Tab-separated table of C-alpha atoms and ligand atoms in Angstrom:
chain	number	residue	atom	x	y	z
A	270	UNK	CA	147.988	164.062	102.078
A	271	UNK	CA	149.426	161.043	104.217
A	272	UNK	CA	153.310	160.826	104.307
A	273	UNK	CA	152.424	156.864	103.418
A	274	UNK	CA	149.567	156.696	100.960
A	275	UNK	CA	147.453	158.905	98.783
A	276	UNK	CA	144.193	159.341	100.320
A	277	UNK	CA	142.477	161.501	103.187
A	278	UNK	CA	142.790	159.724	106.819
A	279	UNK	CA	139.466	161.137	108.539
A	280	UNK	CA	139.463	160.631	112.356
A	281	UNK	CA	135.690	160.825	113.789
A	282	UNK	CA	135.752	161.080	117.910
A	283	UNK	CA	132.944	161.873	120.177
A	284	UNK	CA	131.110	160.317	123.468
A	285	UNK	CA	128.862	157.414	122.763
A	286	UNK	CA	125.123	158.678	122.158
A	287	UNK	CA	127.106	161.806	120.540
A	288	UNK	CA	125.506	160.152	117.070
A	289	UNK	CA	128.745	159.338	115.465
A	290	UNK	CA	127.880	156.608	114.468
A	291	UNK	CA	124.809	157.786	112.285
A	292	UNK	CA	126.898	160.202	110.878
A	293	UNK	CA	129.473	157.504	109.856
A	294	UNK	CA	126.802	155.261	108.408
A	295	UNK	CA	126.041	158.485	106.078
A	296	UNK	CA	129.372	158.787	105.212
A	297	UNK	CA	129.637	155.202	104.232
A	298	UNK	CA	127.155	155.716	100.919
A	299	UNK	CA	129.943	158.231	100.124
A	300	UNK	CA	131.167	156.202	96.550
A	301	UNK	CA	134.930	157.871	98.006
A	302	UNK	CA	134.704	156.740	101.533
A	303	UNK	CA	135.372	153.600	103.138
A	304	UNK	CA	135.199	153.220	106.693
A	305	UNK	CA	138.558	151.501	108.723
A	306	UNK	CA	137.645	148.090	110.707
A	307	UNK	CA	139.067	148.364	114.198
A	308	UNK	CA	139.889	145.293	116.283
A	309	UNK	CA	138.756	144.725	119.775
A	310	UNK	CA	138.591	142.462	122.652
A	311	UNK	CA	134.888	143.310	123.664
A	312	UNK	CA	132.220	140.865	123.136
A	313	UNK	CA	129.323	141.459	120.417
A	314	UNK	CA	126.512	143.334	121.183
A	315	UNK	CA	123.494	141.849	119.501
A	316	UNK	CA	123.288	142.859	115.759
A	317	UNK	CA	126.914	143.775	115.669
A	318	UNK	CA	128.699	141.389	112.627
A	319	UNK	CA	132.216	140.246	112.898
A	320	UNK	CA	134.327	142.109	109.872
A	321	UNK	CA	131.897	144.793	109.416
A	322	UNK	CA	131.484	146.739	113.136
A	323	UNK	CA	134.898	145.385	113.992
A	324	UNK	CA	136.985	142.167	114.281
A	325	UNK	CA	135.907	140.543	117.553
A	326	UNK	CA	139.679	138.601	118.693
A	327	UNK	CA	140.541	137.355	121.849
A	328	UNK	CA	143.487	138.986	124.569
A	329	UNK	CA	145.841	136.246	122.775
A	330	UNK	CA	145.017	136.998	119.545
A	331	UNK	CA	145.038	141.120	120.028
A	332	UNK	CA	148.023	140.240	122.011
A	333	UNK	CA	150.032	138.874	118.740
A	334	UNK	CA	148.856	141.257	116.625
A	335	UNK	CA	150.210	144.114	119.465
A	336	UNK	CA	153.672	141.774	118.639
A	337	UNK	CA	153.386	142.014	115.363
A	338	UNK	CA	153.083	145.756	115.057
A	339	UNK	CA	149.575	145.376	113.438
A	340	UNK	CA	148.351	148.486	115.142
A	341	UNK	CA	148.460	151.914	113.792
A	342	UNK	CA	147.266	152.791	117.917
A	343	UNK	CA	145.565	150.776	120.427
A	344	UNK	CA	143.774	151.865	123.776
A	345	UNK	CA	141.812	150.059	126.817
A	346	UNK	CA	139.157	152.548	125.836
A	347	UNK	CA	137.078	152.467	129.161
A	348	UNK	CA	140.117	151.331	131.525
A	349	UNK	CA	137.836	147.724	131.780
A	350	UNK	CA	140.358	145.517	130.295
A	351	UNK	CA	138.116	145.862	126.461
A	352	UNK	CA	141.275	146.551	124.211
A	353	UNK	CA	140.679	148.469	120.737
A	354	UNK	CA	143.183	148.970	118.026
A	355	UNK	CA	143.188	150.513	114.690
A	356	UNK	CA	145.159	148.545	112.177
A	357	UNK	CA	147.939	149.394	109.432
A	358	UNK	CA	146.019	147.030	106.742
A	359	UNK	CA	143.107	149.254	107.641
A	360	UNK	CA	145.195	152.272	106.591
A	361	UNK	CA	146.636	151.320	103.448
A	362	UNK	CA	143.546	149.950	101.931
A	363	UNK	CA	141.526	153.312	102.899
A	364	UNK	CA	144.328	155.557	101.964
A	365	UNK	CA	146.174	153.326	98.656
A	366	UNK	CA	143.329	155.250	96.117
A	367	UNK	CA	144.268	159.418	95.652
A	368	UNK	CA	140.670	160.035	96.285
A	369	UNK	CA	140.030	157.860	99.069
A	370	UNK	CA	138.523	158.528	102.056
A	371	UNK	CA	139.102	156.462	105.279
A	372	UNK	CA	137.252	157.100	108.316
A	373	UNK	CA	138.391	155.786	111.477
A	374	UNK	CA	136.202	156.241	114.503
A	375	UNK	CA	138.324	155.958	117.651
A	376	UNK	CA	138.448	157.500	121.487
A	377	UNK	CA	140.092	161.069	121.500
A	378	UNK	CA	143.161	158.747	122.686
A	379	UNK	CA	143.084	156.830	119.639
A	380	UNK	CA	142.647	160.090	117.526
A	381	UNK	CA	145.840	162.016	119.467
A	382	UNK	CA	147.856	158.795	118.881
A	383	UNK	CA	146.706	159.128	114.841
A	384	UNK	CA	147.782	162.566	115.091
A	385	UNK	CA	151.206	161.879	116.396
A	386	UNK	CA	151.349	159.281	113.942
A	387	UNK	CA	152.324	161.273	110.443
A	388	UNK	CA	149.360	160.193	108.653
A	389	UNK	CA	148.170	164.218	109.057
A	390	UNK	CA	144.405	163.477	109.924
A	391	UNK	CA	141.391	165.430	109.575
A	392	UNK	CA	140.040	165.201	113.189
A	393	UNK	CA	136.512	165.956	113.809
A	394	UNK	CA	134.866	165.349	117.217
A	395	UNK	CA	131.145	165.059	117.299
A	396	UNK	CA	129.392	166.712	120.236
A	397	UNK	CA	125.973	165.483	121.399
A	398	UNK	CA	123.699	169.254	121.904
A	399	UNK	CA	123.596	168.510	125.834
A	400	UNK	CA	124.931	166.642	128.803
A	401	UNK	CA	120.916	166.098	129.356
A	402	UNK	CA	120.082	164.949	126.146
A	403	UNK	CA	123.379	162.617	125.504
A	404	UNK	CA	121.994	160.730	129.016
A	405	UNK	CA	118.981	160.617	127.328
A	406	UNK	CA	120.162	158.953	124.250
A	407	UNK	CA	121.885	156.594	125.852
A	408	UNK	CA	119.599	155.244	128.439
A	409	UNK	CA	116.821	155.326	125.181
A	410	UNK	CA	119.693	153.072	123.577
A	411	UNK	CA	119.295	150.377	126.457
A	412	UNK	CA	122.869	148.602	125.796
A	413	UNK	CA	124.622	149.979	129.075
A	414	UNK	CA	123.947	149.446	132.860
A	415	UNK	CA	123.387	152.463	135.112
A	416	UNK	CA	127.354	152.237	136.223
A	417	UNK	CA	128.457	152.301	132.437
A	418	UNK	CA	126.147	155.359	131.513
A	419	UNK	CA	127.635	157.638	134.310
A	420	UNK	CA	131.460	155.929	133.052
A	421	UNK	CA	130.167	157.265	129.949
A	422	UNK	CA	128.960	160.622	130.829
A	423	UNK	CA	131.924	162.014	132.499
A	424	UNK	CA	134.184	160.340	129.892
A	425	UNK	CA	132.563	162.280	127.441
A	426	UNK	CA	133.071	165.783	129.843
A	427	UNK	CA	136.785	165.061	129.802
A	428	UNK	CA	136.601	164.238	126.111
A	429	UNK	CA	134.724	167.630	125.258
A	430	UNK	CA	137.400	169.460	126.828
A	431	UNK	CA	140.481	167.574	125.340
A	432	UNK	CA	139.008	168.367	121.548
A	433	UNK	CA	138.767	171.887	122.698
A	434	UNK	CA	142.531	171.720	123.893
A	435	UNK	CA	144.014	169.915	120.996
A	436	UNK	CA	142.278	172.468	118.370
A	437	UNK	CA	140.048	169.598	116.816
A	438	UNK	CA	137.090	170.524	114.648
A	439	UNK	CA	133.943	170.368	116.894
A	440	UNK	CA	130.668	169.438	114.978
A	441	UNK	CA	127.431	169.855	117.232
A	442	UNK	CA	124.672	167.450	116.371
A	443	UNK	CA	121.554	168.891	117.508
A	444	UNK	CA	120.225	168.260	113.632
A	445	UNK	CA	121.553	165.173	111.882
A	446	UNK	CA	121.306	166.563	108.476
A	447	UNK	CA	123.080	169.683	109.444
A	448	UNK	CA	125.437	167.924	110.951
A	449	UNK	CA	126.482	165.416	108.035
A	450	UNK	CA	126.251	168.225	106.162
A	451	UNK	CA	129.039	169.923	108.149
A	452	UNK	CA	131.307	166.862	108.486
A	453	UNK	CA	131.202	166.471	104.304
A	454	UNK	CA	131.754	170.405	103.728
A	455	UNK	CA	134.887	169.405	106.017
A	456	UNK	CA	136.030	166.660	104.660
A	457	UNK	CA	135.698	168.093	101.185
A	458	UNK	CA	133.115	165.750	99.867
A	459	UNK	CA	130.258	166.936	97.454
A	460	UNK	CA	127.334	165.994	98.101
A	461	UNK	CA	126.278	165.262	94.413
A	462	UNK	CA	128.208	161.968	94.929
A	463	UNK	CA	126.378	161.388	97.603
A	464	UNK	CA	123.676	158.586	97.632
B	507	5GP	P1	131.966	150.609	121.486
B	507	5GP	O1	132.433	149.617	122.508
B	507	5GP	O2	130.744	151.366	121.969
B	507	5GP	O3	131.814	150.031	120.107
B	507	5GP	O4	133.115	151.682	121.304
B	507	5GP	C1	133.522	152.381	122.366
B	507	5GP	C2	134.604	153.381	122.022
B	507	5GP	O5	135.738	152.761	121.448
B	507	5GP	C3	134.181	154.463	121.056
B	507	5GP	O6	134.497	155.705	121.666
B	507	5GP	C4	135.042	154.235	119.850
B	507	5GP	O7	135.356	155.449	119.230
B	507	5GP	C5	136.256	153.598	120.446
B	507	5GP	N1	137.012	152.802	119.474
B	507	5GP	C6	136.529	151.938	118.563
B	507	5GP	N2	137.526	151.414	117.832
B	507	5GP	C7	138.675	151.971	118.293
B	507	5GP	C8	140.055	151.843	117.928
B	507	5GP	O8	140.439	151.113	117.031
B	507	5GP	N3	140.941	152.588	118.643
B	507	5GP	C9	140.558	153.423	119.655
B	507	5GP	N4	141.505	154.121	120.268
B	507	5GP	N5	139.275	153.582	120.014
B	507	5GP	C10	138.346	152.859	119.343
């Protein structure tokens, strides 16, 4: 239990192409989970809605909201000047029910600063099978350049090896099913709520 709310803080990390983000959209049916907003300074990708895949702001705007102690934790995720944050009106909605579950999906910097944060996560980092087949699921993907995908591929080394060093649960997703599977047993979600 949080030292602030009543529900279960859930912190998802892994490398892009890791299939996080499948996994989170499975957790999402979850009637007890709701999934945190983050806010970021990085443009829209194509498909991506404002309020639902994150609040798109401006420097100024993230800027204030950095001022105004909005932010549970905030990182320049890939060191290019794109700011992310994870917010504190993000935290008490998904934690203010006893059986809610929030899920935030942030970098393993985001999920050590959550840690450090007395909300006592449950941190899970998702691990793609392969370094082979992650650069394979990212170039399939198509959304980075050439530069970003190696960016992303030793990032996600270095990230690999910090989840092993901070004791982190590590979920391999070679099988999607098995691998939901895993993160609900986890989280302590049964699966006949599940739709
Ligand atoms: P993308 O730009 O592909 O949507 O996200 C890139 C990375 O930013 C992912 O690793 C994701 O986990 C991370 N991220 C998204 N939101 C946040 C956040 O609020 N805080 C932190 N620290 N990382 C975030």
């Amino acid at each position: 239990m949080s030292a602030i709310d009543k529900g279960k803080l859930v912190v998802i990390s892994g490398p892009s192409g890791s299939g996080k983000t499948t996994i989170i959209e499975r957790l999402r049916a979850h009637e007890r989970v709701s999934v945190s907003v983050s806010v970021t300074t990085r443009p829209p990708r194509e498909g991506e809605r404002d309020g639902r895949d994150y609040h798109f702001v401006d420097r100024a705007r993230f800027e204030q909201m950095l001022a105004e102690d909005a932010f549970v934790e905030t990182n320049d995720v890939f060191t290019n000047g794109h700011l992310y944050g994870s917010t504190w009106a993000e935290v008490h909605r998904g934690l203010a029910h006893p059986d809610g579950v929030l899920i935030m999906e942030v970098d393993v910097v985001g999920a050590a600063s959550l840690r450090a944060a007395d909300l006592d996560p449950l941190s899970i980092f998702i691990a793609p099978p392969s370094d082979d087949e992650l650069e394979r699921r990212l170039r399939a993907r198509g959304t980075e350049t050439d530069a970003q995908i190696e960016e992303r591929l030793a990032r996600a080394a270095a990230e690999m090896q910090e989840a092993r060093a901070a004791g982190v649960h590590i979920v391999l997703n070679d099988d999607i099913d098995e691998a939901v599977d895993r993160v609900h047993q986890l989280i302590g979600l049964d699966s006949a709520a599940r739709s």
